[in-house]
CSV table of N, CA and C in Angstrom, one decimal:
chain,number,residue,atom,x,y,z
A,1,MET,N,0.8,-1.2,0.0
A,1,MET,CA,0.0,0.0,0.0
A,1,MET,C,0.9,1.3,0.0
A,2,ILE,N,0.5,2.2,-0.7
A,2,ILE,CA,1.2,3.5,-0.8
A,2,ILE,C,0.8,4.4,0.3
A,3,GLN,N,1.7,4.8,1.2
A,3,GLN,CA,1.4,5.7,2.3
A,3,GLN,C,2.2,7.0,2.2
A,4,HIS,N,3.3,6.9,1.4
A,4,HIS,CA,4.2,8.1,1.4
A,4,HIS,C,4.8,8.2,0.0
A,5,ILE,N,4.5,9.4,-0.7
A,5,ILE,CA,5.0,9.6,-2.0
A,5,ILE,C,6.0,10.8,-2.0
A,6,LEU,N,7.2,10.5,-2.5
A,6,LEU,CA,8.2,11.6,-2.7
A,6,LEU,C,8.2,12.1,-4.1
A,7,VAL,N,8.0,13.4,-4.3
A,7,VAL,CA,7.9,14.0,-5.6
A,7,VAL,C,9.0,14.9,-5.8
A,8,ALA,N,9.9,14.6,-6.8
A,8,ALA,CA,11.0,15.5,-7.1
A,8,ALA,C,10.5,16.6,-8.0
A,9,VAL,N,10.7,17.8,-7.6
A,9,VAL,CA,10.2,18.9,-8.5
A,9,VAL,C,11.4,19.9,-8.7
A,10,ASP,N,11.3,20.5,-9.9
A,10,ASP,CA,12.3,21.5,-10.2
A,10,ASP,C,11.7,22.7,-11.0
A,11,GLY,N,10.4,22.8,-11.0
A,11,GLY,CA,9.7,23.9,-11.7
A,11,GLY,C,9.4,23.7,-13.2
A,12,SER,N,10.0,22.6,-13.7
A,12,SER,CA,9.8,22.3,-15.2
A,12,SER,C,8.4,21.8,-15.4
A,13,ASP,N,8.0,21.8,-16.7
A,13,ASP,CA,6.7,21.2,-17.1
A,13,ASP,C,6.6,19.7,-16.7
A,14,GLY,N,7.7,19.0,-16.8
A,14,GLY,CA,7.7,17.6,-16.4
A,14,GLY,C,7.5,17.4,-14.9
A,15,SER,N,8.0,18.3,-14.1
A,15,SER,CA,7.8,18.1,-12.7
A,15,SER,C,6.4,18.6,-12.3
A,16,LYS,N,5.8,19.5,-13.1
A,16,LYS,CA,4.4,19.8,-12.9
A,16,LYS,C,3.5,18.7,-13.2
A,17,ARG,N,3.8,17.9,-14.2
A,17,ARG,CA,3.0,16.7,-14.6
A,17,ARG,C,3.2,15.7,-13.5
A,18,ALA,N,4.4,15.5,-13.0
A,18,ALA,CA,4.7,14.6,-11.9
A,18,ALA,C,3.9,15.0,-10.6
A,19,LEU,N,3.8,16.2,-10.3
A,19,LEU,CA,3.1,16.7,-9.2
A,19,LEU,C,1.6,16.4,-9.3
A,20,SER,N,1.1,16.7,-10.5
A,20,SER,CA,-0.4,16.4,-10.8
A,20,SER,C,-0.7,14.9,-10.6
A,21,LEU,N,0.2,14.1,-11.1
A,21,LEU,CA,0.0,12.6,-11.0
A,21,LEU,C,0.1,12.2,-9.5
A,22,ALA,N,1.0,12.8,-8.8
A,22,ALA,CA,1.2,12.5,-7.4
A,22,ALA,C,0.0,12.9,-6.6
A,23,ARG,N,-0.6,14.0,-6.9
A,23,ARG,CA,-1.9,14.5,-6.3
A,23,ARG,C,-3.0,13.5,-6.5
A,24,GLU,N,-3.1,13.0,-7.7
A,24,GLU,CA,-4.2,12.0,-8.0
A,24,GLU,C,-4.0,10.7,-7.2
A,25,ILE,N,-2.7,10.2,-7.2
A,25,ILE,CA,-2.4,9.0,-6.4
A,25,ILE,C,-2.6,9.2,-4.9
A,26,ALA,N,-2.2,10.3,-4.4
A,26,ALA,CA,-2.3,10.6,-3.0
A,26,ALA,C,-3.8,10.7,-2.6
A,27,ASN,N,-4.6,11.3,-3.4
A,27,ASN,CA,-6.0,11.4,-3.2
A,27,ASN,C,-6.7,10.0,-3.1
A,28,ALA,N,-6.2,9.2,-4.0
A,28,ALA,CA,-6.8,7.8,-4.1
A,28,ALA,C,-6.4,6.9,-3.0
A,29,THR,N,-5.1,7.1,-2.5
A,29,THR,CA,-4.6,6.2,-1.5
A,29,THR,C,-4.4,6.9,-0.1
A,30,ARG,N,-4.7,8.1,0.0
A,30,ARG,CA,-4.6,8.9,1.2
A,30,ARG,C,-3.1,8.9,1.7
A,31,ALA,N,-2.2,8.9,0.7
A,31,ALA,CA,-0.8,9.0,1.0
A,31,ALA,C,-0.4,10.4,1.3
A,32,ARG,N,0.6,10.5,2.1
A,32,ARG,CA,1.2,11.8,2.4
A,32,ARG,C,2.2,12.1,1.3
A,33,LEU,N,2.4,13.4,1.1
A,33,LEU,CA,3.4,13.9,0.0
A,33,LEU,C,4.6,14.6,0.6
A,34,THR,N,5.7,14.3,0.0
A,34,THR,CA,6.9,15.1,0.3
A,34,THR,C,7.4,15.7,-1.0
A,35,LEU,N,7.5,17.0,-1.1
A,35,LEU,CA,8.1,17.6,-2.3
A,35,LEU,C,9.6,17.8,-2.0
A,36,LEU,N,10.4,17.4,-3.0
A,36,LEU,CA,11.8,17.5,-2.9
A,36,LEU,C,12.4,18.3,-4.0
A,37,HIS,N,13.2,19.3,-3.7
A,37,HIS,CA,13.9,20.1,-4.7
A,37,HIS,C,15.4,19.9,-4.4
A,38,VAL,N,16.2,19.5,-5.4
A,38,VAL,CA,17.6,19.2,-5.2
A,38,VAL,C,18.4,20.3,-5.9
A,39,LEU,N,19.2,21.0,-5.1
A,39,LEU,CA,20.1,22.0,-5.7
A,39,LEU,C,21.5,21.4,-6.0
A,40,GLU,N,22.0,21.7,-7.2
A,40,GLU,CA,23.3,21.2,-7.4
A,40,GLU,C,24.3,22.3,-6.8
A,41,PRO,N,25.4,21.8,-6.3
A,41,PRO,CA,26.4,22.8,-5.7
A,41,PRO,C,26.7,23.9,-6.7
A,42,PRO,N,26.9,25.1,-6.2
A,42,PRO,CA,27.2,26.3,-7.0
A,42,PRO,C,28.4,26.0,-8.0
A,43,ALA,N,28.3,26.6,-9.1
A,43,ALA,CA,29.4,26.4,-10.2
A,43,ALA,C,30.7,26.8,-9.6
A,44,SER,N,31.8,26.3,-10.2
A,44,SER,CA,33.1,26.5,-9.7
A,44,SER,C,33.8,27.7,-10.4
A,45,PHE,N,33.1,28.5,-11.1
A,45,PHE,CA,33.8,29.7,-11.7
A,45,PHE,C,34.0,30.7,-10.6
A,46,PRO,N,35.0,31.6,-10.7
A,46,PRO,CA,35.4,32.5,-9.7
A,46,PRO,C,34.3,33.6,-9.4
A,47,LEU,N,33.4,33.3,-8.4
A,47,LEU,CA,32.3,34.2,-8.1
A,47,LEU,C,32.8,35.5,-7.4
A,48,GLU,N,34.0,35.4,-6.8
A,48,GLU,CA,34.5,36.5,-6.1
A,48,GLU,C,34.8,37.7,-7.0
A,49,ALA,N,35.1,37.4,-8.3
A,49,ALA,CA,35.3,38.4,-9.3
A,49,ALA,C,34.1,39.3,-9.5
A,50,TYR,N,32.9,38.7,-9.2
A,50,TYR,CA,31.6,39.4,-9.3
A,50,TYR,C,31.1,40.0,-8.0
A,51,GLY,N,32.0,39.9,-6.9
A,51,GLY,CA,31.6,40.4,-5.6
A,51,GLY,C,30.7,39.5,-4.9
A,52,LEU,N,30.6,38.3,-5.2
A,52,LEU,CA,29.8,37.3,-4.6
A,52,LEU,C,30.6,36.2,-4.0
A,53,THR,N,30.1,35.6,-2.9
A,53,THR,CA,30.7,34.4,-2.3
A,53,THR,C,29.8,33.2,-2.7
A,54,ARG,N,30.3,32.1,-2.6
A,54,ARG,CA,29.5,30.9,-2.9
A,54,ARG,C,28.4,30.8,-1.9
A,55,ALA,N,28.6,31.2,-0.6
A,55,ALA,CA,27.5,31.1,0.4
A,55,ALA,C,26.4,32.0,0.0
A,56,GLN,N,26.7,33.2,-0.6
A,56,GLN,CA,25.6,34.1,-1.0
A,56,GLN,C,24.8,33.6,-2.2
A,57,VAL,N,25.5,33.0,-3.1
A,57,VAL,CA,24.8,32.4,-4.3
A,57,VAL,C,24.0,31.2,-3.8
A,58,TYR,N,24.5,30.4,-2.9
A,58,TYR,CA,23.7,29.3,-2.4
A,58,TYR,C,22.5,29.7,-1.6
A,59,GLU,N,22.6,30.8,-0.9
A,59,GLU,CA,21.5,31.3,-0.1
A,59,GLU,C,20.4,31.7,-1.0
A,60,VAL,N,20.7,32.4,-2.1
A,60,VAL,CA,19.7,32.8,-3.1
A,60,VAL,C,19.1,31.6,-3.7
A,61,GLN,N,19.8,30.6,-4.0
A,61,GLN,CA,19.3,29.4,-4.6
A,61,GLN,C,18.3,28.7,-3.6
A,62,ILE,N,18.7,28.6,-2.4
A,62,ILE,CA,17.8,28.0,-1.3
A,62,ILE,C,16.5,28.8,-1.2
A,63,GLU,N,16.6,30.1,-1.2
A,63,GLU,CA,15.4,30.9,-1.1
A,63,GLU,C,14.5,30.7,-2.3
A,64,GLY,N,15.0,30.6,-3.5
A,64,GLY,CA,14.2,30.4,-4.6
A,64,GLY,C,13.6,29.0,-4.6
A,65,ALA,N,14.3,28.0,-4.1
A,65,ALA,CA,13.8,26.6,-4.0
A,65,ALA,C,12.7,26.6,-3.0
A,66,ARG,N,12.8,27.2,-1.9
A,66,ARG,CA,11.8,27.3,-0.8
A,66,ARG,C,10.5,28.0,-1.4
A,67,ALA,N,10.7,29.0,-2.1
A,67,ALA,CA,9.6,29.8,-2.7
A,67,ALA,C,8.8,28.9,-3.7
A,68,LEU,N,9.6,28.1,-4.5
A,68,LEU,CA,8.9,27.2,-5.4
A,68,LEU,C,8.1,26.1,-4.7
A,69,LEU,N,8.7,25.5,-3.7
A,69,LEU,CA,8.0,24.5,-2.9
A,69,LEU,C,6.8,25.0,-2.2
A,70,SER,N,6.9,26.2,-1.7
A,70,SER,CA,5.8,26.8,-1.0
A,70,SER,C,4.6,27.0,-1.9
A,71,ALA,N,4.9,27.5,-3.1
A,71,ALA,CA,3.9,27.8,-4.1
A,71,ALA,C,3.2,26.5,-4.6
A,72,LEU,N,4.0,25.4,-4.8
A,72,LEU,CA,3.5,24.2,-5.2
A,72,LEU,C,2.6,23.5,-4.1
A,73,ALA,N,3.1,23.6,-2.9
A,73,ALA,CA,2.4,23.0,-1.7
A,73,ALA,C,1.1,23.7,-1.5
A,74,ALA,N,1.0,25.0,-1.8
A,74,ALA,CA,-0.2,25.7,-1.6
A,74,ALA,C,-1.3,25.2,-2.4
A,75,GLU,N,-1.0,24.6,-3.6
A,75,GLU,CA,-2.0,24.1,-4.5
A,75,GLU,C,-2.5,22.7,-4.1
A,76,LEU,N,-1.9,22.1,-3.1
A,76,LEU,CA,-2.2,20.7,-2.7
A,76,LEU,C,-3.0,20.7,-1.4
A,77,PRO,N,-3.9,19.7,-1.3
A,77,PRO,CA,-4.7,19.6,0.0
A,77,PRO,C,-3.8,19.0,1.1
A,78,GLY,N,-4.1,19.3,2.3
A,78,GLY,CA,-3.5,18.7,3.4
A,78,GLY,C,-2.1,19.2,3.7
A,79,GLN,N,-1.4,18.5,4.6
A,79,GLN,CA,-0.1,18.8,5.0
A,79,GLN,C,0.9,18.2,4.0
A,80,VAL,N,1.8,19.0,3.5
A,80,VAL,CA,2.8,18.6,2.5
A,80,VAL,C,4.2,19.0,3.0
A,81,GLU,N,5.1,18.0,3.2
A,81,GLU,CA,6.4,18.2,3.6
A,81,GLU,C,7.2,18.8,2.5
A,82,GLN,N,8.0,19.8,2.8
A,82,GLN,CA,8.8,20.5,1.7
A,82,GLN,C,10.3,20.4,2.1
A,83,VAL,N,11.1,19.8,1.2
A,83,VAL,CA,12.5,19.5,1.5
A,83,VAL,C,13.4,20.1,0.4
A,84,VAL,N,14.4,20.8,0.8
A,84,VAL,CA,15.4,21.3,-0.1
A,84,VAL,C,16.8,20.6,0.3
A,85,GLU,N,17.4,20.0,-0.7
A,85,GLU,CA,18.7,19.3,-0.4
A,85,GLU,C,19.7,19.7,-1.5
A,86,SER,N,20.9,19.5,-1.2
A,86,SER,CA,22.0,19.8,-2.1
A,86,SER,C,22.7,18.6,-2.5
A,87,GLY,N,23.1,18.5,-3.8
A,87,GLY,CA,23.9,17.3,-4.2
A,87,GLY,C,23.6,17.0,-5.7
A,88,ALA,N,24.1,15.8,-6.1
A,88,ALA,CA,23.8,15.3,-7.4
A,88,ALA,C,22.3,14.9,-7.4
A,89,PRO,N,21.5,15.4,-8.4
A,89,PRO,CA,20.1,15.2,-8.3
A,89,PRO,C,19.6,13.7,-8.2
A,90,ALA,N,20.1,12.9,-9.0
A,90,ALA,CA,19.6,11.5,-9.0
A,90,ALA,C,19.9,10.8,-7.7
A,91,GLU,N,21.2,10.9,-7.3
A,91,GLU,CA,21.6,10.2,-6.1
A,91,GLU,C,20.9,10.8,-4.9
A,92,THR,N,20.7,12.1,-4.9
A,92,THR,CA,20.0,12.7,-3.7
A,92,THR,C,18.6,12.3,-3.7
A,93,ILE,N,17.9,12.2,-4.8
A,93,ILE,CA,16.5,11.8,-4.8
A,93,ILE,C,16.4,10.4,-4.2
A,94,CYS,N,17.3,9.5,-4.7
A,94,CYS,CA,17.3,8.1,-4.2
A,94,CYS,C,17.6,8.0,-2.7
A,95,ALA,N,18.5,8.8,-2.3
A,95,ALA,CA,18.9,8.8,-0.9
A,95,ALA,C,17.8,9.3,0.0
A,96,GLN,N,17.1,10.4,-0.5
A,96,GLN,CA,16.0,10.9,0.3
A,96,GLN,C,14.8,10.0,0.3
A,97,ALA,N,14.6,9.3,-0.8
A,97,ALA,CA,13.5,8.3,-0.8
A,97,ALA,C,13.7,7.2,0.3
A,98,GLU,N,15.0,6.7,0.4
A,98,GLU,CA,15.3,5.7,1.4
A,98,GLU,C,15.2,6.3,2.8
A,99,GLU,N,15.8,7.5,3.0
A,99,GLU,CA,15.8,8.1,4.3
A,99,GLU,C,14.4,8.4,4.9
A,100,ARG,N,13.6,8.8,4.0
A,100,ARG,CA,12.2,9.3,4.4
A,100,ARG,C,11.2,8.1,4.3
A,101,HIS,N,11.7,6.9,3.9
A,101,HIS,CA,10.8,5.7,3.8
A,101,HIS,C,9.6,6.0,2.9
A,102,ALA,N,9.9,6.5,1.7
A,102,ALA,CA,8.9,6.7,0.7
A,102,ALA,C,8.5,5.4,0.1
A,103,ASP,N,7.2,5.2,-0.2
A,103,ASP,CA,6.8,4.0,-0.9
A,103,ASP,C,6.8,4.1,-2.4
A,104,LEU,N,6.9,5.4,-2.9
A,104,LEU,CA,6.9,5.6,-4.3
A,104,LEU,C,7.6,7.0,-4.6
A,105,VAL,N,8.4,7.0,-5.6
A,105,VAL,CA,9.1,8.2,-6.1
A,105,VAL,C,8.4,8.6,-7.4
A,106,ILE,N,8.0,9.9,-7.5
A,106,ILE,CA,7.5,10.3,-8.8
A,106,ILE,C,8.3,11.5,-9.2
A,107,LEU,N,8.7,11.6,-10.5
A,107,LEU,CA,9.4,12.7,-11.1
A,107,LEU,C,9.1,12.8,-12.5
A,108,GLY,N,9.4,14.0,-13.1
A,108,GLY,CA,9.1,14.2,-14.5
A,108,GLY,C,10.2,13.8,-15.4
A,109,SER,N,9.8,13.7,-16.6
A,109,SER,CA,10.8,13.5,-17.7
A,109,SER,C,10.9,14.8,-18.5
A,110,ARG,N,12.1,15.1,-18.8
A,110,ARG,CA,12.3,16.3,-19.6
A,110,ARG,C,12.0,16.1,-21.1
A,111,GLY,N,11.9,14.9,-21.5
A,111,GLY,CA,11.5,14.6,-22.8
A,111,GLY,C,12.7,14.8,-23.8
A,112,MET,N,13.9,14.6,-23.3
A,112,MET,CA,15.0,14.6,-24.2
A,112,MET,C,15.0,13.5,-25.2
A,113,GLY,N,15.4,13.7,-26.4
A,113,GLY,CA,15.5,12.6,-27.4
A,113,GLY,C,16.6,11.7,-27.0
A,114,PRO,N,16.8,10.6,-27.8
A,114,PRO,CA,17.8,9.6,-27.5
A,114,PRO,C,19.2,10.2,-27.6
A,115,VAL,N,19.5,11.1,-28.5
A,115,VAL,CA,20.8,11.8,-28.6
A,115,VAL,C,21.1,12.6,-27.3
A,116,GLY,N,20.1,13.4,-26.9
A,116,GLY,CA,20.3,14.2,-25.7
A,116,GLY,C,20.5,13.3,-24.4
A,117,ARG,N,19.8,12.2,-24.3
A,117,ARG,CA,20.0,11.4,-23.2
A,117,ARG,C,21.4,10.7,-23.2
A,118,TRP,N,21.8,10.4,-24.4
A,118,TRP,CA,23.1,9.7,-24.6
A,118,TRP,C,24.2,10.7,-24.2
A,119,LEU,N,24.1,12.0,-24.7
A,119,LEU,CA,25.2,13.0,-24.4
A,119,LEU,C,25.1,13.5,-23.0
A,120,LEU,N,24.0,13.8,-22.5
A,120,LEU,CA,23.8,14.5,-21.2
A,120,LEU,C,23.4,13.6,-20.0
A,121,GLY,N,22.8,12.5,-20.4
A,121,GLY,CA,22.2,11.6,-19.3
A,121,GLY,C,20.8,12.2,-18.9
A,122,SER,N,20.1,11.6,-18.1
A,122,SER,CA,18.8,12.0,-17.7
A,122,SER,C,18.7,11.7,-16.2
A,123,VAL,N,18.2,12.7,-15.4
A,123,VAL,CA,18.0,12.4,-14.0
A,123,VAL,C,17.0,11.3,-13.8
A,124,SER,N,15.9,11.4,-14.6
A,124,SER,CA,14.8,10.4,-14.4
A,124,SER,C,15.3,9.0,-14.7
A,125,ASP,N,16.1,8.9,-15.8
A,125,ASP,CA,16.7,7.6,-16.2
A,125,ASP,C,17.6,7.1,-15.1
A,126,ARG,N,18.4,7.9,-14.5
A,126,ARG,CA,19.4,7.5,-13.5
A,126,ARG,C,18.6,7.1,-12.2
A,127,VAL,N,17.5,7.8,-11.9
A,127,VAL,CA,16.8,7.5,-10.7
A,127,VAL,C,16.1,6.1,-10.9
A,128,VAL,N,15.6,5.9,-12.1
A,128,VAL,CA,15.0,4.6,-12.3
A,128,VAL,C,16.0,3.4,-12.1
A,129,HIS,N,17.2,3.7,-12.5
A,129,HIS,CA,18.2,2.6,-12.4
A,129,HIS,C,18.8,2.5,-11.0
A,130,LEU,N,18.9,3.6,-10.3
A,130,LEU,CA,19.5,3.6,-9.0
A,130,LEU,C,18.6,3.3,-7.8
A,131,SER,N,17.3,3.7,-7.9
A,131,SER,CA,16.4,3.6,-6.8
A,131,SER,C,16.0,2.2,-6.4
A,132,ARG,N,16.0,2.0,-5.1
A,132,ARG,CA,15.5,0.7,-4.5
A,132,ARG,C,14.0,0.8,-4.3
A,133,LYS,N,13.4,2.0,-4.5
A,133,LYS,CA,12.0,2.2,-4.4
A,133,LYS,C,11.3,2.2,-5.7
A,134,PRO,N,10.0,1.9,-5.8
A,134,PRO,CA,9.4,2.1,-7.1
A,134,PRO,C,9.4,3.5,-7.6
A,135,VAL,N,9.6,3.7,-8.9
A,135,VAL,CA,9.7,5.0,-9.5
A,135,VAL,C,8.7,5.1,-10.6
A,136,LEU,N,8.0,6.3,-10.6
A,136,LEU,CA,7.0,6.6,-11.7
A,136,LEU,C,7.5,7.8,-12.3
A,137,VAL,N,7.7,7.8,-13.7
A,137,VAL,CA,8.2,8.9,-14.4
A,137,VAL,C,7.0,9.5,-15.2
A,138,ALA,N,6.6,10.7,-15.0
A,138,ALA,CA,5.5,11.4,-15.6
A,138,ALA,C,6.0,12.0,-16.9
A,139,ARG,N,5.4,11.7,-18.0
A,139,ARG,CA,5.7,12.2,-19.3
A,139,ARG,C,4.8,13.3,-19.7
């Protein structure tokens, strides 16, 4: 039985479809939802040349992620946990699913063609292969 759904969101159309699907499944199963946004570590270019520190850039990213999660959670019924983590997206999603004892992971597909997936890889593809939890990819 599905009691807890982890939904990885990044603001893309694919993650909006994933959230819509998660809402339907949660309504049908009365599962609780956790929204997860994963921030990749700040780029390694010299930020100091622009008068910024990595900590300042990261704080702005965190604020943006929290605002995104708050806006998405406001559209959902009931209590929704909102989590912002930092790291490699696919690995972090899988780790959070384990740590939070999710019964299902839902995330969107960016819809890259085969060449794009081959060159760049795909977070959803990597999560499907790494996760020990069931994964549903919304297209």
